[in-house]
Short mmCIF file of C-alpha atoms in Angstrom, two decimals:
data_model
loop_
_atom_site.label_atom_id
_atom_site.label_comp_id
_atom_site.label_asym_id
_atom_site.label_seq_id
_atom_site.Cartn_x
_atom_site.Cartn_y
_atom_site.Cartn_z
CA MET A 1 -44.70 -25.22 12.85
CA LEU A 2 -42.10 -23.41 10.78
CA ALA A 3 -40.86 -27.11 9.43
CA ASN A 4 -43.47 -28.55 8.35
CA LEU A 5 -43.01 -25.56 6.26
CA ILE A 6 -39.42 -26.20 4.86
CA GLU A 7 -40.90 -29.25 4.33
CA LEU A 8 -44.17 -28.62 2.29
CA ILE A 9 -41.48 -26.01 -0.20
CA GLU A 10 -39.13 -28.52 -0.62
CA ARG A 11 -40.87 -31.61 -1.55
CA THR A 12 -43.68 -30.32 -3.07
CA VAL A 13 -43.59 -26.67 -3.99
CA LEU A 14 -40.27 -27.53 -5.62
CA HIS A 15 -41.94 -30.08 -7.60
CA MET A 16 -44.86 -28.68 -8.81
CA LYS A 17 -45.23 -27.60 -12.43
CA PRO A 18 -43.38 -23.89 -12.87
CA HIS A 19 -45.95 -21.38 -12.92
CA ARG A 20 -47.55 -23.10 -9.79
CA SER A 21 -44.21 -23.56 -8.06
CA VAL A 22 -43.21 -19.14 -9.25
CA ARG A 23 -46.99 -18.56 -8.38
CA PHE A 24 -46.16 -20.07 -4.43
CA LEU A 25 -42.81 -18.68 -3.98
CA ASN A 26 -44.07 -14.56 -4.89
CA ALA A 27 -46.78 -15.44 -2.06
CA SER A 28 -43.71 -17.11 0.43
CA PRO A 29 -42.57 -14.50 3.74
CA PRO A 30 -38.70 -13.83 3.16
CA TRP A 31 -38.36 -15.82 6.68
CA ALA A 32 -39.71 -19.06 4.60
CA ILE A 33 -37.07 -18.99 2.38
CA GLU A 34 -34.67 -17.58 4.89
CA ALA A 35 -35.72 -20.92 7.11
CA MET A 36 -35.32 -22.78 4.70
CA GLN A 37 -31.87 -21.71 3.50
CA ARG A 38 -30.83 -22.25 6.85
CA SER A 39 -32.50 -25.66 7.47
CA ARG A 40 -30.15 -26.81 3.86
CA PHE A 41 -27.02 -25.44 5.25
CA ARG A 42 -26.75 -26.92 8.57
CA ARG A 43 -27.71 -30.46 7.07
CA THR A 44 -24.97 -29.99 4.00
CA LEU A 45 -22.23 -28.54 6.60
CA ARG A 46 -22.62 -31.93 8.29
CA LEU A 47 -22.85 -34.07 5.23
CA ALA A 48 -19.17 -31.91 4.43
CA ALA A 49 -17.62 -32.08 7.61
CA GLU A 50 -18.95 -36.77 7.65
CA ARG A 51 -17.77 -37.19 3.92
CA SER A 52 -15.10 -35.21 2.25
CA SER A 53 -12.04 -35.34 3.98
CA PHE A 54 -10.82 -32.17 2.10
CA TYR A 55 -13.35 -30.54 4.40
CA ARG A 56 -12.74 -33.05 7.34
CA GLU A 57 -9.29 -32.22 7.64
CA GLN A 58 -9.60 -28.21 6.84
CA PHE A 59 -12.21 -27.79 10.47
CA ARG A 60 -10.70 -30.58 12.14
CA LYS A 61 -6.93 -27.81 11.56
CA ARG A 62 -9.01 -25.05 12.40
CA GLY A 63 -10.48 -26.48 15.31
CA ILE A 64 -14.16 -26.39 14.01
CA ASP A 65 -17.30 -27.98 15.33
CA VAL A 66 -20.26 -27.94 13.01
CA ARG A 67 -22.97 -28.80 15.40
CA ARG A 68 -22.65 -25.29 16.36
CA ILE A 69 -22.29 -23.17 12.52
CA GLU A 70 -25.43 -21.88 12.16
CA HIS A 71 -24.53 -19.57 9.37
CA PRO A 72 -21.96 -19.76 6.72
CA SER A 73 -20.47 -16.12 8.55
CA GLU A 74 -19.79 -18.23 11.12
CA LEU A 75 -17.53 -19.70 9.68
CA GLY A 76 -14.68 -17.34 9.79
CA ASP A 77 -12.10 -16.90 7.18
CA PHE A 78 -12.67 -20.64 6.33
CA TYR A 79 -13.48 -20.48 2.07
CA THR A 80 -13.08 -22.89 -0.80
CA THR A 81 -10.93 -21.88 -3.81
CA GLY A 82 -10.47 -22.81 -7.16
CA GLU A 83 -6.95 -23.54 -6.22
CA ASP A 84 -8.65 -26.00 -3.46
CA LEU A 85 -10.24 -27.84 -6.57
CA ARG A 86 -6.91 -28.24 -8.54
CA GLU A 87 -4.41 -28.09 -5.68
CA HIS A 88 -7.11 -31.24 -4.09
CA GLY A 89 -8.74 -32.86 -7.26
CA ALA A 90 -12.57 -33.73 -6.72
CA GLU A 91 -12.17 -36.64 -5.18
CA ALA A 92 -11.24 -34.95 -1.84
CA PHE A 93 -14.81 -32.91 -1.63
CA LEU A 94 -16.80 -35.91 -2.55
CA THR A 95 -19.60 -37.13 -0.54
CA GLY A 96 -21.46 -39.48 -1.97
CA ARG A 97 -21.68 -41.47 -5.88
CA ALA A 98 -21.05 -38.87 -8.68
CA ASP A 99 -23.29 -39.95 -12.49
CA THR A 100 -21.51 -37.41 -14.32
CA ALA A 101 -18.68 -34.66 -14.03
CA PHE A 102 -18.03 -31.67 -15.72
CA GLU A 103 -15.38 -29.10 -16.44
CA THR A 104 -14.71 -25.22 -15.93
CA THR A 105 -11.38 -23.67 -18.36
CA GLY A 106 -12.21 -20.58 -16.82
CA THR A 107 -9.15 -19.79 -14.50
CA THR A 108 -5.49 -18.39 -14.34
CA SER A 109 -3.99 -21.94 -14.43
CA PRO A 110 -3.94 -24.24 -17.42
CA ILE A 111 -5.24 -27.30 -15.70
CA PRO A 112 -9.30 -27.16 -15.24
CA LYS A 113 -11.23 -27.99 -12.19
CA ARG A 114 -13.49 -30.42 -12.31
CA VAL A 115 -16.74 -31.17 -10.91
CA PHE A 116 -19.20 -33.98 -10.08
CA PHE A 117 -22.91 -34.24 -10.09
CA SER A 118 -25.11 -36.70 -9.48
CA GLN A 119 -28.28 -37.41 -11.76
CA ARG A 120 -30.67 -35.96 -8.24
CA GLU A 121 -29.27 -33.01 -8.90
CA LEU A 122 -29.13 -32.48 -12.74
CA ASP A 123 -32.96 -32.89 -12.32
CA GLU A 124 -33.09 -30.54 -9.73
CA MET A 125 -31.18 -27.49 -11.31
CA GLY A 126 -33.34 -28.54 -14.69
CA ARG A 127 -36.37 -27.75 -12.05
CA THR A 128 -35.24 -23.79 -10.68
CA SER A 129 -33.87 -23.74 -14.72
CA ALA A 130 -37.33 -24.04 -15.91
CA ILE A 131 -38.94 -21.64 -13.32
CA GLY A 132 -36.25 -18.80 -14.62
CA LEU A 133 -37.09 -19.57 -17.93
CA TYR A 134 -41.39 -19.56 -17.34
CA HIS A 135 -40.95 -16.16 -15.62
CA LEU A 136 -39.28 -15.14 -18.64
CA GLY A 137 -42.59 -16.56 -20.86
CA VAL A 138 -40.94 -19.43 -22.28
CA ARG A 139 -44.41 -22.15 -22.46
CA ALA A 140 -44.30 -25.39 -24.09
CA GLU A 141 -45.43 -24.26 -27.82
CA ASP A 142 -42.11 -22.51 -28.31
CA ARG A 143 -39.29 -24.16 -30.47
CA VAL A 144 -36.03 -24.32 -28.81
CA LEU A 145 -32.42 -24.16 -31.18
CA SER A 146 -28.91 -23.64 -28.35
CA ALA A 147 -25.81 -23.68 -29.72
CA TYR A 148 -23.88 -23.88 -26.52
CA ASP A 149 -20.38 -25.54 -26.55
CA CYS A 150 -21.24 -29.47 -25.32
CA SER A 151 -16.98 -29.22 -24.41
CA PHE A 152 -17.25 -30.94 -20.93
CA TRP A 153 -19.74 -27.02 -20.18
CA VAL A 154 -22.66 -27.77 -18.23
CA SER A 155 -25.20 -24.97 -19.46
CA PRO A 156 -26.45 -27.50 -22.25
CA VAL A 157 -27.13 -30.38 -20.23
CA VAL A 158 -28.66 -28.33 -17.50
CA LEU A 159 -30.97 -26.75 -20.43
CA LEU A 160 -32.05 -29.82 -21.63
CA ALA A 161 -33.14 -30.62 -18.35
CA GLY A 162 -35.39 -27.73 -17.57
CA LEU A 163 -36.78 -28.03 -21.11
CA LYS A 164 -38.07 -31.34 -19.97
CA TYR A 165 -40.16 -30.19 -17.25
CA LEU A 166 -41.66 -27.20 -20.03
CA LYS A 167 -42.15 -29.60 -22.11
CA CYS A 168 -40.67 -26.97 -24.92
CA PHE A 169 -39.43 -28.76 -28.75
CA HIS A 170 -35.97 -28.69 -28.55
CA VAL A 171 -33.05 -28.90 -30.91
CA GLU A 172 -29.29 -28.78 -29.63
CA ALA A 173 -27.56 -27.90 -32.35
CA GLY A 174 -23.86 -27.50 -30.62
CA LYS A 175 -21.42 -24.81 -30.83
CA ILE A 176 -21.04 -24.99 -34.73
CA PRO A 177 -20.27 -21.59 -36.98
CA PRO A 178 -23.07 -18.62 -36.88
CA LEU A 179 -22.95 -19.42 -40.89
CA GLU A 180 -24.39 -22.74 -40.97
CA PHE A 181 -26.54 -22.48 -37.97
CA TYR A 182 -28.67 -19.26 -39.76
CA GLU A 183 -28.89 -21.22 -42.90
CA ARG A 184 -29.72 -24.78 -40.99
CA ALA A 185 -31.87 -23.01 -38.48
CA HIS A 186 -34.26 -21.75 -40.97
CA ALA A 187 -35.80 -25.92 -41.13
CA TYR A 188 -36.68 -25.04 -37.20
CA LYS A 189 -37.94 -21.63 -37.08
CA PRO A 190 -37.10 -21.33 -33.62
CA ASN A 191 -38.46 -18.32 -31.49
CA VAL A 192 -36.34 -19.09 -28.84
CA ILE A 193 -32.04 -19.05 -29.47
CA PHE A 194 -29.63 -19.98 -26.62
CA GLY A 195 -26.10 -19.29 -27.41
CA GLU A 196 -22.73 -17.12 -26.08
CA PRO A 197 -23.26 -13.70 -26.33
CA SER A 198 -20.08 -12.58 -28.17
CA TRP A 199 -21.54 -16.36 -30.81
CA LEU A 200 -25.05 -14.20 -30.78
CA VAL A 201 -23.51 -10.91 -31.71
CA ARG A 202 -22.12 -13.04 -34.93
CA LEU A 203 -25.59 -14.51 -35.53
CA SER A 204 -27.25 -11.27 -35.27
CA GLU A 205 -24.85 -9.99 -37.92
CA LEU A 206 -25.59 -12.62 -41.10
CA ALA A 207 -28.98 -12.54 -39.87
CA ARG A 208 -29.52 -8.48 -40.44
CA ALA A 209 -28.14 -9.36 -43.95
CA GLY A 210 -30.00 -12.05 -44.51
CA GLY A 211 -33.67 -11.78 -42.82
CA THR A 212 -35.02 -12.93 -39.41
CA TRP A 213 -37.58 -14.82 -38.66
CA PRO A 214 -39.92 -14.45 -35.62
CA VAL A 215 -38.36 -14.57 -32.28
CA LYS A 216 -39.98 -14.15 -28.59
CA LEU A 217 -36.69 -14.42 -26.86
CA LEU A 218 -32.77 -14.84 -26.75
CA PHE A 219 -30.61 -15.90 -24.37
CA GLY A 220 -26.96 -15.56 -23.30
CA GLY A 221 -24.23 -16.84 -20.93
CA GLY A 222 -20.81 -18.01 -20.30
CA GLU A 223 -18.78 -14.72 -20.95
CA ASN A 224 -19.41 -10.30 -20.58
CA ILE A 225 -21.20 -8.57 -23.40
CA THR A 226 -21.67 -5.09 -23.43
CA GLU A 227 -25.32 -2.74 -23.34
CA GLU A 228 -23.89 -1.58 -27.08
CA ALA A 229 -23.50 -5.49 -28.14
CA ARG A 230 -26.74 -6.26 -26.57
CA GLN A 231 -28.65 -4.10 -28.39
CA ILE A 232 -27.54 -4.97 -31.81
CA VAL A 233 -29.11 -7.95 -31.56
CA GLU A 234 -32.17 -6.87 -29.85
CA SER A 235 -32.67 -4.77 -32.70
CA VAL A 236 -32.18 -7.44 -35.73
CA TRP A 237 -34.40 -9.93 -33.92
CA SER A 238 -36.92 -7.25 -32.50
CA ALA A 239 -36.34 -9.49 -29.20
CA PRO A 240 -35.11 -9.18 -25.80
CA LEU A 241 -31.77 -10.42 -24.98
CA TYR A 242 -31.95 -12.10 -21.22
CA LEU A 243 -28.38 -13.15 -19.19
CA SER A 244 -27.41 -15.49 -17.36
CA TYR A 245 -24.99 -15.70 -14.72
CA GLY A 246 -22.93 -18.77 -13.24
CA GLN A 247 -20.28 -21.04 -13.06
CA THR A 248 -18.92 -25.11 -13.66
CA GLU A 249 -19.04 -25.16 -10.18
CA SER A 250 -22.32 -23.98 -9.48
CA PHE A 251 -23.56 -26.78 -11.83
CA GLY A 252 -24.85 -23.38 -13.85
CA THR A 253 -26.70 -20.39 -13.00
CA LEU A 254 -26.61 -18.72 -9.47
CA GLY A 255 -28.99 -16.38 -10.97
CA ALA A 256 -31.28 -14.75 -14.70
CA GLU A 257 -32.00 -11.55 -15.42
CA CYS A 258 -35.47 -11.09 -15.08
CA GLU A 259 -37.79 -8.11 -18.23
CA ARG A 260 -36.10 -5.48 -16.32
CA LYS A 261 -32.35 -6.38 -16.60
CA ASP A 262 -31.21 -4.94 -13.86
CA GLY A 263 -29.38 -7.82 -12.18
CA TYR A 264 -29.32 -11.06 -11.73
CA HIS A 265 -32.05 -12.97 -9.65
CA ARG A 266 -30.25 -15.21 -7.42
CA ASN A 267 -31.32 -18.41 -6.39
CA ASP A 268 -31.46 -18.29 -2.57
CA LEU A 269 -33.30 -21.91 -2.53
CA PHE A 270 -30.26 -23.74 -3.85
CA PHE A 271 -27.77 -21.25 -2.68
CA PHE A 272 -26.58 -19.58 0.08
CA PHE A 273 -24.89 -16.31 -0.79
CA GLU A 274 -22.13 -13.98 0.91
CA THR A 275 -20.23 -10.78 -0.04
CA PRO A 276 -18.11 -10.62 3.33
CA GLU A 277 -16.13 -7.85 3.20
CA THR A 278 -17.06 -4.89 1.58
CA ASP A 279 -16.01 -1.01 0.02
CA ASP A 280 -17.99 1.52 0.39
CA GLU A 281 -20.59 1.36 -2.43
CA GLY A 282 -21.55 -2.16 -0.88
CA TYR A 283 -19.75 -4.01 -4.11
CA GLY A 284 -16.82 -7.11 -2.48
CA GLU A 285 -16.25 -10.36 -3.65
CA LEU A 286 -19.70 -12.95 -4.27
CA VAL A 287 -18.76 -15.96 -2.04
CA TYR A 288 -21.62 -19.06 -2.32
CA THR A 289 -22.36 -22.27 -0.47
CA THR A 290 -24.50 -25.05 -2.34
CA LEU A 291 -27.10 -26.22 -0.10
CA VAL A 292 -28.31 -29.14 -2.23
CA ARG A 293 -25.27 -31.20 -3.52
CA ASP A 294 -25.02 -34.42 -2.31
CA VAL A 295 -22.11 -35.30 -3.81
CA MET A 296 -19.23 -32.54 -3.99
CA PRO A 297 -21.33 -29.52 -2.02
CA LEU A 298 -19.22 -26.75 -2.17
CA ILE A 299 -18.21 -24.56 1.00
CA ARG A 300 -18.33 -21.18 1.29
CA TYR A 301 -17.01 -21.03 -2.53
CA ARG A 302 -14.59 -17.98 -3.56
CA SER A 303 -16.85 -16.80 -6.99
CA THR A 304 -13.26 -14.76 -7.61
CA ASP A 305 -16.36 -12.26 -8.77
CA LEU A 306 -16.94 -8.85 -7.61
CA THR A 307 -20.26 -7.66 -7.27
CA SER A 308 -23.01 -6.19 -4.35
CA LEU A 309 -26.15 -8.01 -3.09
CA VAL A 310 -29.38 -7.13 -3.88
CA ASP A 311 -32.15 -6.70 -1.31
CA GLU A 312 -34.43 -4.05 -2.06
CA PRO A 313 -37.56 -6.18 -4.15
CA CYS A 314 -38.23 -5.95 -8.02
CA ALA A 315 -39.98 -4.25 -9.78
CA CYS A 316 -41.52 -7.23 -11.81
CA GLY A 317 -42.72 -8.63 -9.10
CA LEU A 318 -39.87 -11.95 -8.63
CA PHE A 319 -40.05 -13.75 -5.53
CA ALA A 320 -35.77 -13.79 -5.64
CA LYS A 321 -33.53 -11.09 -4.67
CA ARG A 322 -30.68 -10.46 -6.49
CA ILE A 323 -26.71 -10.24 -7.49
CA ALA A 324 -26.02 -6.97 -9.44
CA LYS A 325 -24.16 -6.44 -12.20
CA ILE A 326 -20.72 -8.34 -12.19
CA ARG A 327 -18.12 -5.26 -12.08
CA SER A 328 -14.64 -7.30 -11.85
CA ARG A 329 -12.68 -10.28 -11.05
CA THR A 330 -9.97 -10.64 -8.12
CA ASP A 331 -7.71 -12.06 -10.42
CA GLU A 332 -6.62 -11.16 -14.46
CA MET A 333 -8.75 -13.76 -15.60
CA VAL A 334 -11.51 -12.66 -18.79
CA VAL A 335 -14.39 -13.96 -19.91
CA CYS A 336 -14.67 -12.66 -23.84
CA GLY A 337 -15.10 -13.64 -27.33
CA MET A 338 -12.04 -15.50 -27.11
CA GLY A 339 -13.17 -17.92 -24.54
CA ASN A 340 -11.87 -17.97 -20.66
CA VAL A 341 -8.37 -16.80 -21.20
CA GLY A 342 -5.42 -15.52 -18.22
CA PRO A 343 -1.85 -15.22 -18.08
CA TRP A 344 -0.90 -18.15 -18.93
CA VAL A 345 -2.60 -18.53 -22.10
CA PHE A 346 -0.71 -15.56 -23.09
CA GLU A 347 2.27 -17.06 -22.40
CA GLU A 348 2.07 -19.87 -23.96
CA VAL A 349 1.08 -18.22 -27.20
CA LEU A 350 4.46 -16.04 -27.16
CA ARG A 351 6.44 -19.67 -26.49
CA ASN A 352 9.11 -19.68 -28.55
CA VAL A 353 8.14 -16.89 -30.56
CA ASN A 354 11.01 -14.18 -31.36
CA GLY A 355 11.34 -10.34 -32.02
CA HIS A 356 9.59 -9.18 -28.73
CA GLY A 357 11.14 -7.54 -25.36
CA ALA A 358 10.09 -9.81 -21.93
CA ASP A 359 7.16 -7.56 -21.17
CA TRP A 360 3.52 -7.80 -22.77
CA GLN A 361 0.63 -6.85 -21.65
CA ALA A 362 -3.07 -8.17 -23.46
CA VAL A 363 -5.76 -5.46 -23.48
CA ILE A 364 -9.55 -6.69 -24.33
CA LYS A 365 -11.73 -4.35 -26.06
CA HIS A 366 -15.25 -4.42 -27.85
CA ASP A 367 -15.50 -2.29 -31.18
CA GLY A 368 -19.70 -2.22 -30.75
CA ARG A 369 -19.64 -5.22 -32.61
CA ARG A 370 -17.19 -7.69 -31.06
CA ASP A 371 -14.45 -8.30 -28.59
CA VAL A 372 -10.75 -6.96 -29.42
CA VAL A 373 -7.80 -9.03 -28.03
CA GLU A 374 -5.04 -6.88 -28.71
CA LEU A 375 -1.81 -8.03 -27.78
CA HIS A 376 0.60 -5.03 -26.49
CA LEU A 377 4.81 -6.41 -27.67
CA GLU A 378 7.68 -4.50 -27.13
CA LEU A 379 9.58 -4.63 -30.45
CA ALA A 380 12.57 -3.23 -31.08
CA HIS A 381 11.50 -2.74 -35.12
CA PHE A 382 7.99 -2.26 -35.47
CA GLU A 383 8.67 -4.00 -39.33
CA HIS A 384 8.52 -7.60 -37.67
CA GLN A 385 5.12 -6.82 -36.08
CA PRO A 386 3.51 -8.88 -38.82
CA GLY A 387 5.96 -11.82 -38.61
CA VAL A 388 5.72 -11.68 -34.46
CA GLU A 389 1.94 -11.59 -35.26
CA HIS A 390 1.62 -14.88 -37.95
CA ALA A 391 3.62 -16.45 -35.46
CA VAL A 392 1.50 -15.95 -32.42
CA LEU A 393 -1.72 -16.83 -34.09
CA ASP A 394 0.09 -19.76 -35.39
CA ASN A 395 0.61 -20.71 -32.00
CA LEU A 396 -3.10 -20.25 -31.16
CA ARG A 397 -4.45 -22.40 -33.92
CA THR A 398 -1.65 -25.07 -33.19
CA GLY A 399 -2.36 -25.18 -28.92
CA PHE A 400 -5.87 -23.98 -28.13
CA ALA A 401 -8.17 -25.34 -30.37
CA ASP A 402 -10.99 -23.95 -28.52
CA PHE A 403 -9.92 -20.53 -29.07
CA TRP A 404 -8.89 -20.97 -32.66
CA LYS A 405 -12.50 -21.93 -33.68
CA ASN A 406 -13.88 -18.58 -31.67
CA TYR A 407 -11.18 -17.09 -34.10
CA GLU A 408 -12.75 -18.72 -37.11
CA MET A 409 -15.84 -17.65 -36.15
CA LYS A 410 -15.65 -14.28 -36.34
CA LEU A 411 -16.47 -14.15 -32.36
CA TYR A 412 -13.58 -11.49 -31.89
CA GLU A 413 -10.80 -10.16 -33.43
CA PHE A 414 -6.65 -10.72 -32.52
CA HIS A 415 -4.89 -8.22 -33.67
CA VAL A 416 -0.97 -7.83 -31.77
CA VAL A 417 -0.11 -3.77 -31.66
CA PRO A 418 3.90 -3.15 -31.64
CA CYS A 419 4.65 -0.78 -28.25
CA GLU A 420 8.63 0.85 -28.01
CA PRO A 421 10.86 -1.28 -25.47
CA GLY A 422 10.22 -0.05 -21.90
CA SER A 423 7.04 1.86 -22.80
CA LEU A 424 4.55 -0.45 -20.79
CA ARG A 425 5.69 -0.93 -17.30
CA ASN A 426 7.00 2.39 -16.69
CA TYR A 427 8.35 0.97 -12.94
CA ARG A 428 5.13 0.08 -11.58
CA LYS A 429 3.97 -3.63 -11.51
CA LEU A 430 2.04 -4.13 -15.13
CA LYS A 431 -0.92 -6.12 -15.36
CA ARG A 432 -1.35 -8.74 -17.83
CA VAL A 433 -4.73 -9.05 -18.80
CA LEU A 434 -6.42 -5.56 -19.08
CA ASP A 435 -10.34 -5.75 -19.60
CA GLN A 436 -10.98 -1.92 -21.10
CA ARG A 437 -14.54 -3.02 -21.98
CA GLU A 438 -17.53 -1.15 -20.62
CA MET A 439 -19.31 -4.63 -18.95
CA SER A 440 -23.08 -4.71 -18.16
CA THR A 441 -22.91 -8.58 -17.75
CA THR A 442 -22.81 -11.63 -16.91
CA ARG A 443 -19.98 -15.49 -16.66
CA LEU A 444 -21.47 -18.84 -16.56
CA VAL A 445 -19.61 -21.65 -16.27
#
C-alpha cells in the first residue's frame, strides 16, 4: 500500500497540472511525503556509491555500507563540501550522462564550482517551480519579463522550464541596465518581473520617477535584501516582492516564500534537509541531500548557511514545511549588490595598490536603497585616499567584469574608508569581510 502511494505521487501527482498537484499534495498526509523522501534517499545513495568515484572512495575509506543506511544522519560525520567540488572536479561526482552544466562563483575562492545536470532533471525542477509559482498566483494569462543574469547561472533556465508548464508569455531580457529594461519593458507591460533584489531596487527607483504600470508580483533571488529595501520595491509597484532561496549546486530553488513571507517553503520532494548541529535557538548549518538527481547527486552537502528548519504548518495552508530566513554564513563570503564576494576578491582589488598598510576590512552596509561596500584601509596619510580609491576601482574594472557591471548599474556603492594604522586589528583576529546589514532573506545560486 505504502509503495503504491509513493509510486502514485512520483509518477502521477508531480506530473499533473500545477493547480492539481498543489491540491493533491496539500491533502496528502505528512508521512506519505516522508516515506517518499526515504525511498528516494536510499535510491540516490546506492546510485552515488555505485557510479561516483568520489563517493565510492569516501564510503570505502569510512567503512560505510550504503545498504544499511536508511537516513542521512546515519552517515555520521560524512558531508560533501564546496571544497570537495573544487578539489576533485565535477567529473568525480558524475553518475550519469550530463546534458548541461552551470557554475557558481559564490565561494571564498576564485575557482568556480561546476555542477552538471540532465534535461530530465531540468524538466523536473521546472515542474516543481511551476507548482510554487502557481501557489503565488502566476497564471497562464500573465506576462513575465525576467532580468536574471544568463552567464553560467542556472536561475533563468529553471525559470523558463517552469513557465513552460504554466504556459505564460515570457521574455528573457538578461541582466541589462535597469534603465534600458525600464524603457524597453513598456512595449510588453509585464505584470510579473523577475530579477536580483538590488537590481529590482534600482528598477523601482527609475519607475518611481518615470511612472509604473500594473504589476501582480515581483520575484527576486540571488542575494540578500533588507526589509526596508523590500518595502521600497513594493511601495513603488503596489505589488508584493517574493524571494527564493537556493544554490547552483541544488539546481535552483531550495525554498520560496509564500504570501506571508515568513521563511521559505522548502522542496521536500526533491531534497532531504538537515541541521545536524544546532544552538539553543535551533539554528545550525543547513545540509541537504538531493533526491532526484541521476547525473550528479550530492550527499549531505554543506550549504554554509545558518538557519533553522520549521516543521509547524504555515498559516497559508501549503503542505510544504519551511526553512527559516537565513541568519548568516559559516564562512566570510557575502552576497550583496556587488555580487558574491569573499576575502580573495578584495585581496585582488588591492593587488599592486600602494599607500596602505597590511590590514584591511570590507564592510557591507545598506543605506535604505542599496548596498554599500566600504573597504576600510589603514593609511598613514589620509590625503592619499582618493588616489588609492581610484587604483582600487581600476582593479575592479579590469579584473571583475561582473562586479563592475553591477557598479555601473548603480546596484551598490563602493568607497575606500581611511583608518589609522593599527586601528583595525586591535590584537584580535581580523574578520576580513563583515556584513553589517540586518538581513531578511535570501541567496539563490
